[in-house]
Coordinates of C-alpha atoms and ligand atoms in Angstrom, one line a residue:
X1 CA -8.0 7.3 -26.6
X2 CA -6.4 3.8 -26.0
X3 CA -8.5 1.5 -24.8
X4 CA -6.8 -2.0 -24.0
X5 CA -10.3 -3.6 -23.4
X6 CA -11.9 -1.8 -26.6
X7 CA -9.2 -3.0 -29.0
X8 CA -10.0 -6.3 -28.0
X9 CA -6.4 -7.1 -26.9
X10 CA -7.4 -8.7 -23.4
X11 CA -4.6 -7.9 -20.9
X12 CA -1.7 -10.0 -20.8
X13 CA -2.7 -11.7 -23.8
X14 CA -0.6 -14.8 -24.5
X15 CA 2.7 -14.8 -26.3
X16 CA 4.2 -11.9 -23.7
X17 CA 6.4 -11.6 -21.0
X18 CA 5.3 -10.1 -18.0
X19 CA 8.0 -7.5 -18.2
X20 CA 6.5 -7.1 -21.9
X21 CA 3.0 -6.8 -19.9
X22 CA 3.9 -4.3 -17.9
X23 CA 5.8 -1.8 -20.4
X24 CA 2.9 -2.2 -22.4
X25 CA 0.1 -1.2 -20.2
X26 CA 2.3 1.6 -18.4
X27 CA 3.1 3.0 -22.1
X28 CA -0.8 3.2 -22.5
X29 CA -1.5 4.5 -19.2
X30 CA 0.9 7.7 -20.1
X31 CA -0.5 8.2 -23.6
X32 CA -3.9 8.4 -22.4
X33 CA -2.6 10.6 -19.6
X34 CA -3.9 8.9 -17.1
X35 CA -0.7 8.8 -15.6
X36 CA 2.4 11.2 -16.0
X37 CA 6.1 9.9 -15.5
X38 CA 8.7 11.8 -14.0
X39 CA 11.8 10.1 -14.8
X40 CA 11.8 7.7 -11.7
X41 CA 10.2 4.0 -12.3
X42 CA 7.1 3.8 -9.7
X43 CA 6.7 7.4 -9.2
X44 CA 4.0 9.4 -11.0
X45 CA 1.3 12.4 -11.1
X46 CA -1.6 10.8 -11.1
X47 CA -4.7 12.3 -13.2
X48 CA -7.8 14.0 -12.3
X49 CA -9.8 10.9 -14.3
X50 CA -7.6 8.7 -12.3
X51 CA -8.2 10.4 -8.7
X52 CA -12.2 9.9 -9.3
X53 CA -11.9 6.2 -9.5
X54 CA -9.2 6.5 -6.3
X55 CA -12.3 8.4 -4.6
X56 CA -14.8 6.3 -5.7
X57 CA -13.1 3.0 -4.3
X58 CA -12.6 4.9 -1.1
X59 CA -15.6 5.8 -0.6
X60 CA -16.9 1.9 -1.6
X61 CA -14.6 0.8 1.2
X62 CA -15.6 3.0 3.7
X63 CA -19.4 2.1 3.1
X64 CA -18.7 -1.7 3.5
X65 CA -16.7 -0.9 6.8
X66 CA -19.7 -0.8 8.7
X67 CA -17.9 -1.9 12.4
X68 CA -15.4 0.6 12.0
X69 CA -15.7 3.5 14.5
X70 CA -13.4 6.6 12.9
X71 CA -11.2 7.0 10.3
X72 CA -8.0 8.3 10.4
X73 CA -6.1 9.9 7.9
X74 CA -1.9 9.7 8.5
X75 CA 0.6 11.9 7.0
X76 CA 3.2 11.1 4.0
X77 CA 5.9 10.9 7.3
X78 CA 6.2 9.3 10.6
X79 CA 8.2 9.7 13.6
X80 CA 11.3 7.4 12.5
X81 CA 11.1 5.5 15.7
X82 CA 7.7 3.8 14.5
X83 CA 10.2 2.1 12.3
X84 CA 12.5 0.7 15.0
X85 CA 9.1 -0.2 17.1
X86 CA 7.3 -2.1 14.5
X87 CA 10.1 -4.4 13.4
X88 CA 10.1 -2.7 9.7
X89 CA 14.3 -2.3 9.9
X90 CA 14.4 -5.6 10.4
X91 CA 12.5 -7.2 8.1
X92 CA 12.4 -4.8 5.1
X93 CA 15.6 -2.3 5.1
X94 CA 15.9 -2.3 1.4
X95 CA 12.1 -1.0 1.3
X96 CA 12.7 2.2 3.8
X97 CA 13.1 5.6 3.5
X98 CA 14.3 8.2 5.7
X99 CA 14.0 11.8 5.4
X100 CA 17.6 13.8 5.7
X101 CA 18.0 17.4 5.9
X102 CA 20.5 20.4 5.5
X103 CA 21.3 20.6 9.6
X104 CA 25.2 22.0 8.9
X105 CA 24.1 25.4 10.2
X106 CA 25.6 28.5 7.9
X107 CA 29.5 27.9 7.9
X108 CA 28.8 24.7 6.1
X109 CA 26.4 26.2 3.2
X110 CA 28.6 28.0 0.5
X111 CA 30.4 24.4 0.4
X112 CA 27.0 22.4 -0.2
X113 CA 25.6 24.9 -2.5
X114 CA 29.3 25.3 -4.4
X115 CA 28.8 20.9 -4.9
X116 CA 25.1 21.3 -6.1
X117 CA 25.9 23.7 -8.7
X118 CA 29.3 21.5 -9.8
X119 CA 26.5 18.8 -10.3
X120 CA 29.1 16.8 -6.9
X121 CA 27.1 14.8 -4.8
X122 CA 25.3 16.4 -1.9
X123 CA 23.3 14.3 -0.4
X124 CA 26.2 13.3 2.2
X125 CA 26.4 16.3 3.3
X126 CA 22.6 16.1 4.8
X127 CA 21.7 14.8 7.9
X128 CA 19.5 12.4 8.9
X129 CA 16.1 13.7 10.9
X130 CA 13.6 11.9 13.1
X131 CA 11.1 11.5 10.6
X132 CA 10.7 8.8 7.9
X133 CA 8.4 7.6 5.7
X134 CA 5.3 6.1 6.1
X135 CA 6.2 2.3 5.7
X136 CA 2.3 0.8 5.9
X137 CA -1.1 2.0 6.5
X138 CA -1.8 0.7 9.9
X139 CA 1.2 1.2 11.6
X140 CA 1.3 5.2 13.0
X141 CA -2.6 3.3 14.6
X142 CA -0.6 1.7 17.2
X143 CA 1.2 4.4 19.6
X144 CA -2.2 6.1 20.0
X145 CA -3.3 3.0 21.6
X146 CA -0.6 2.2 24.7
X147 CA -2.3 1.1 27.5
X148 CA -5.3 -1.1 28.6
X149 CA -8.4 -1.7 25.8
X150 CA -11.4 -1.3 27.4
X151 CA -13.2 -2.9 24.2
X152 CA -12.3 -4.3 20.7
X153 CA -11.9 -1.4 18.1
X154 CA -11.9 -1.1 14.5
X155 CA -10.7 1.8 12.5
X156 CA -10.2 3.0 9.1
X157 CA -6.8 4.1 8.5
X158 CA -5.7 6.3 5.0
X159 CA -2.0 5.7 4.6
X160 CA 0.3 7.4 2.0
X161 CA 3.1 4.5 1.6
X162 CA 6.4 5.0 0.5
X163 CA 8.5 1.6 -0.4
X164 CA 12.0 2.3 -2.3
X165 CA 11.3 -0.5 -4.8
X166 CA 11.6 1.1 -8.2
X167 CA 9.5 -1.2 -10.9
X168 CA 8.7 -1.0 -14.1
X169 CA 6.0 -2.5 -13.4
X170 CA 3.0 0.4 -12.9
X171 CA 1.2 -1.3 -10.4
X172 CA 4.0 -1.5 -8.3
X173 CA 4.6 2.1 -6.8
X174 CA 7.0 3.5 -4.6
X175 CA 4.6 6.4 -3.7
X176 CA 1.2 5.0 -3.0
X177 CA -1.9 4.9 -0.3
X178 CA -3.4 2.4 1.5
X179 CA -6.7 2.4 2.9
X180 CA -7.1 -0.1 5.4
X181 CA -9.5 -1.8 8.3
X182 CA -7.7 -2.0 11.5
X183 CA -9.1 -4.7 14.4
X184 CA -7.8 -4.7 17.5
X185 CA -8.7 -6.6 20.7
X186 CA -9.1 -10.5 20.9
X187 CA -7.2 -13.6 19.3
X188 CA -10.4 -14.6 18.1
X189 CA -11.6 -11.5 16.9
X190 CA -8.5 -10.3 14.9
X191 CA -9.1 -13.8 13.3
X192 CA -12.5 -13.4 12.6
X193 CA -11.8 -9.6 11.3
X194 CA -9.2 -11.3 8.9
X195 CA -11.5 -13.4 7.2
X196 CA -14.6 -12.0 7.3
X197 CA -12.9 -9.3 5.1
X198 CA -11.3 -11.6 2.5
X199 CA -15.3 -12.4 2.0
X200 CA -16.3 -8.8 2.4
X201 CA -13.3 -7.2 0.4
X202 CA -14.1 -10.6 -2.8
X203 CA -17.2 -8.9 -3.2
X204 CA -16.6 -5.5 -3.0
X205 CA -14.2 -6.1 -5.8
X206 CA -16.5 -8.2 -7.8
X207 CA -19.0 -5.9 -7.8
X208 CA -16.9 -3.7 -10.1
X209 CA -16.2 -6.6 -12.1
X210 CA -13.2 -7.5 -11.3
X211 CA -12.1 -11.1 -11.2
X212 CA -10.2 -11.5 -7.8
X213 CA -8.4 -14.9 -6.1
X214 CA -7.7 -15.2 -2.4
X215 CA -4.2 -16.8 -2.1
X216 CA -2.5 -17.0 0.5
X217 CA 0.9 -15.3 0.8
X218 CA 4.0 -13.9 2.3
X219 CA 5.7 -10.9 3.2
X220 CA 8.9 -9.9 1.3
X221 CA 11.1 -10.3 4.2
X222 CA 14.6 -9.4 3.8
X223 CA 18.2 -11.5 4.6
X224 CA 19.1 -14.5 6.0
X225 CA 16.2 -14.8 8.3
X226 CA 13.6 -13.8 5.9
X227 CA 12.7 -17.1 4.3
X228 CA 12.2 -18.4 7.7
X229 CA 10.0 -15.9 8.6
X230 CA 7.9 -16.0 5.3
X231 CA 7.6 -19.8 5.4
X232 CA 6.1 -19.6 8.6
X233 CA 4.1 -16.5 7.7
X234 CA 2.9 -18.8 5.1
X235 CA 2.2 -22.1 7.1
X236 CA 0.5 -20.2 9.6
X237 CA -1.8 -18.7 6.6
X238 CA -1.6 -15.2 8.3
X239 CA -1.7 -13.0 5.0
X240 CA -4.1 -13.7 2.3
X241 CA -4.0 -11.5 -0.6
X242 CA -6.6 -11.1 -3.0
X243 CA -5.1 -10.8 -6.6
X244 CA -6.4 -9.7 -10.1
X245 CA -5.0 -9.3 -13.5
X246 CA -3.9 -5.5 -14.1
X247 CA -0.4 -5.9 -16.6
X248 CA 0.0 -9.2 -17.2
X249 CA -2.8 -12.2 -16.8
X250 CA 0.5 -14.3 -15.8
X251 CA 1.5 -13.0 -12.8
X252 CA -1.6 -11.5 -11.2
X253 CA -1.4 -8.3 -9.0
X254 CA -1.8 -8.1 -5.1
X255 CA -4.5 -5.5 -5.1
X256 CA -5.7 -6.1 -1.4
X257 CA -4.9 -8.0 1.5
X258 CA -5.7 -9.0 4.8
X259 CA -3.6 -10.1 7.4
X260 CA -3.6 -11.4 10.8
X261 CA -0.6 -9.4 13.2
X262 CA -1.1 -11.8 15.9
X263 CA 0.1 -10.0 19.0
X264 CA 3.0 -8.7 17.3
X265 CA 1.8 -5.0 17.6
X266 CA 0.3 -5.8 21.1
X267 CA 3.7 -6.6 22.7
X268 CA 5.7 -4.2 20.7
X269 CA 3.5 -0.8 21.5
X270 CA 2.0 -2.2 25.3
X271 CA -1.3 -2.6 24.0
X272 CA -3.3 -5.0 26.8
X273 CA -6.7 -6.3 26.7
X274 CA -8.4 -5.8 30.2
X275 CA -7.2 -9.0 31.8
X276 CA -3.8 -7.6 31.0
X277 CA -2.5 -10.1 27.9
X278 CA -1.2 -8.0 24.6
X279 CA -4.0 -7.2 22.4
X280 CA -4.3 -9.2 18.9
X281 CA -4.6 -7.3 15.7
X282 CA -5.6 -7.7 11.6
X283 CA -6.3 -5.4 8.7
X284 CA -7.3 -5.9 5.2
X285 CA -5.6 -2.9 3.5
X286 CA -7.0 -2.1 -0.2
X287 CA -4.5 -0.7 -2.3
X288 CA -5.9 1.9 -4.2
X289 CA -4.1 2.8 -7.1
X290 CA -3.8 -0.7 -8.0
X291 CA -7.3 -1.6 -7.7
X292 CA -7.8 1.8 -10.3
X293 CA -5.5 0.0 -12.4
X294 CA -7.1 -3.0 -12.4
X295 CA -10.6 -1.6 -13.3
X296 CA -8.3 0.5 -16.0
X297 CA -7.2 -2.7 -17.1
X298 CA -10.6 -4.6 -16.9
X299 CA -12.9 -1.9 -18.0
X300 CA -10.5 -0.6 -20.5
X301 CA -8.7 3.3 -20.6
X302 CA -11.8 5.7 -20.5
X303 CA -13.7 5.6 -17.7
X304 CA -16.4 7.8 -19.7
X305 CA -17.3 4.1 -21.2
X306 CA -17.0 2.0 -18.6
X307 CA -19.9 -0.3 -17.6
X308 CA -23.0 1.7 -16.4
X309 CA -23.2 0.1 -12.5
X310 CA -19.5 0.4 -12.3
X311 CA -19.4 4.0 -13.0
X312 CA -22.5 4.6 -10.6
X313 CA -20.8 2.3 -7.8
X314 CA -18.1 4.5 -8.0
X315 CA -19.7 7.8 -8.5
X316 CA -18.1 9.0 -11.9
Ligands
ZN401 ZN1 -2.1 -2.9 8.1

């Protein structure tokens, strides 16, 4: 089996390209079978071998989420209004999806099925439903939560993201989960939350040896008003991401974040503290296939010889 680590060819060795990086490592990813293509950049099957380590990190995050009162597991599609209610259209079009259907009742069929099987397009002829995919872990938390807080709260949420940002780059999905720790209550405590998992989450990740940065980043907001909003995202040091080497030791990897919502999600689903002022929020959201990658990446392409504690950390 190919073992990146093994053939003593460190990852994102000097002398290549990122973009070199990253075809290299996904071309050993699929010969090892660790992951399948299917003809789309950032979409693939995923591997039994690869799933353990996806359960093992899980189950490490859950165990350092010690505050967190319930978990909650969210489906691949939300209602589409959570898209409008969040802001996401605004900020990110280009990363939505939406989820159309066949709605032309029978009259219109033997014309749609006569364009499918001409190999026409067909797709216009759907129409567009109310749901939409799942555009971030946290965000189908915040209509269960209208109304006054009596207390602060923290949750695990299990998101299953979609993000139309095709990559040849394997660490960057379209079709990938989250699993995140959600605060919300206080200014202070969303805060507090926010960086007492950048610590937290630092260790957790270099416990499975993994050498991780905190740097402090910005959303890819879209348009004219999105380098505005990320320079002030920035300045106001709201997101820190903690990055690794997965591909390419040049341009290291996002592989978890945390980040500070303000009251954003407090005004924009009614969410009050008691003395009636719009809850604060933050969440440190691991991302989980990326973080598998990284340890691939780190640890090398069989898991079978992986460093002892790492394997028992993670319960291979
Ligand atoms: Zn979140």
């Amino acid at each position: 089996m190919t073992s990146l680590a093994n053939a003593g060819v460190p990852a994102g060795a000097t002398g290549r390209t990122p973009e070199e990086a990253y075809v290299r490592f996904r071309s050993a990813l699929v010969e090892a079978r660790l992951l399948v293509e299917t003809g789309v950049d950032g979409l693939y099957v995923r591997s039994g071998a690869f799933e353990d380590v996806v359960a093992g990190i899980d189950r490490r995050v859950s165990a350092a989420a010690t505050e967190a009162s319930g978990r909650y597991y969210f489906p691949l599609v939300v209602p589409r209004r959570l898209l409008e209610q969040t802001g996401y259209l605004a900020s990110f079009p280009n990363l939505t999806g939406t989820v159309v259907s066949f709605e032309a009742g029978p009259a219109a069929h033997p014309a749609f099925v006569e364009a499918v099987e001409a190999g026409r397009e067909w797709a216009d002829r759907l129409q567009v439903t109310d749901l939409a995919l799942c555009s971030a872990g946290c965000h189908p938390l915040y209509p269960s939560l209208t109304g006054r807080l009596e207390s602060e709260l923290q949750v695990e949420a299990f998101g299953q993201i979609f993000r139309h940002e095709p990559s040849i780059d394997p660490a960057r999905m379209q079709a990938f989960r989250q699993h995140e720790v959600v605060y919300v209550g206080t200014a202070d405590g969303a805060l507090a939350h926010r960086d007492r998992w950048v610590g937290r989450a630092g260790e957790l990740l270099g416990s499975l040896g993994l050498v991780v940065e905190p740097v402090v980043a910005n959303d890819p907001f879209f348009g004219r008003a999105g380098g505005l909003l990320a320079a002030s995202q920035r300045d106001e040091g709201l997101k820190i991401e903690l990055t690794a080497t997965v591909a390419s030791a040049e341009r290291p990897t996002a592989i978890a974040s945390a980040n500070c919502h303000r009251d954003h999600f407090g005004e924009a689903f009614s969410i009050a503290l008691t003395d009636g002022t719009p809850a604060h929020s933050a969440c440190v959201g691991f991302g989980v296939e990326r973080i598998a990658l990284a340890l691939l990446s780190a640890h090398g392409l069989d898991t079978a010889r992986w460093p002892a504690d790492v394997r028992e950390q993670l319960g291979l």
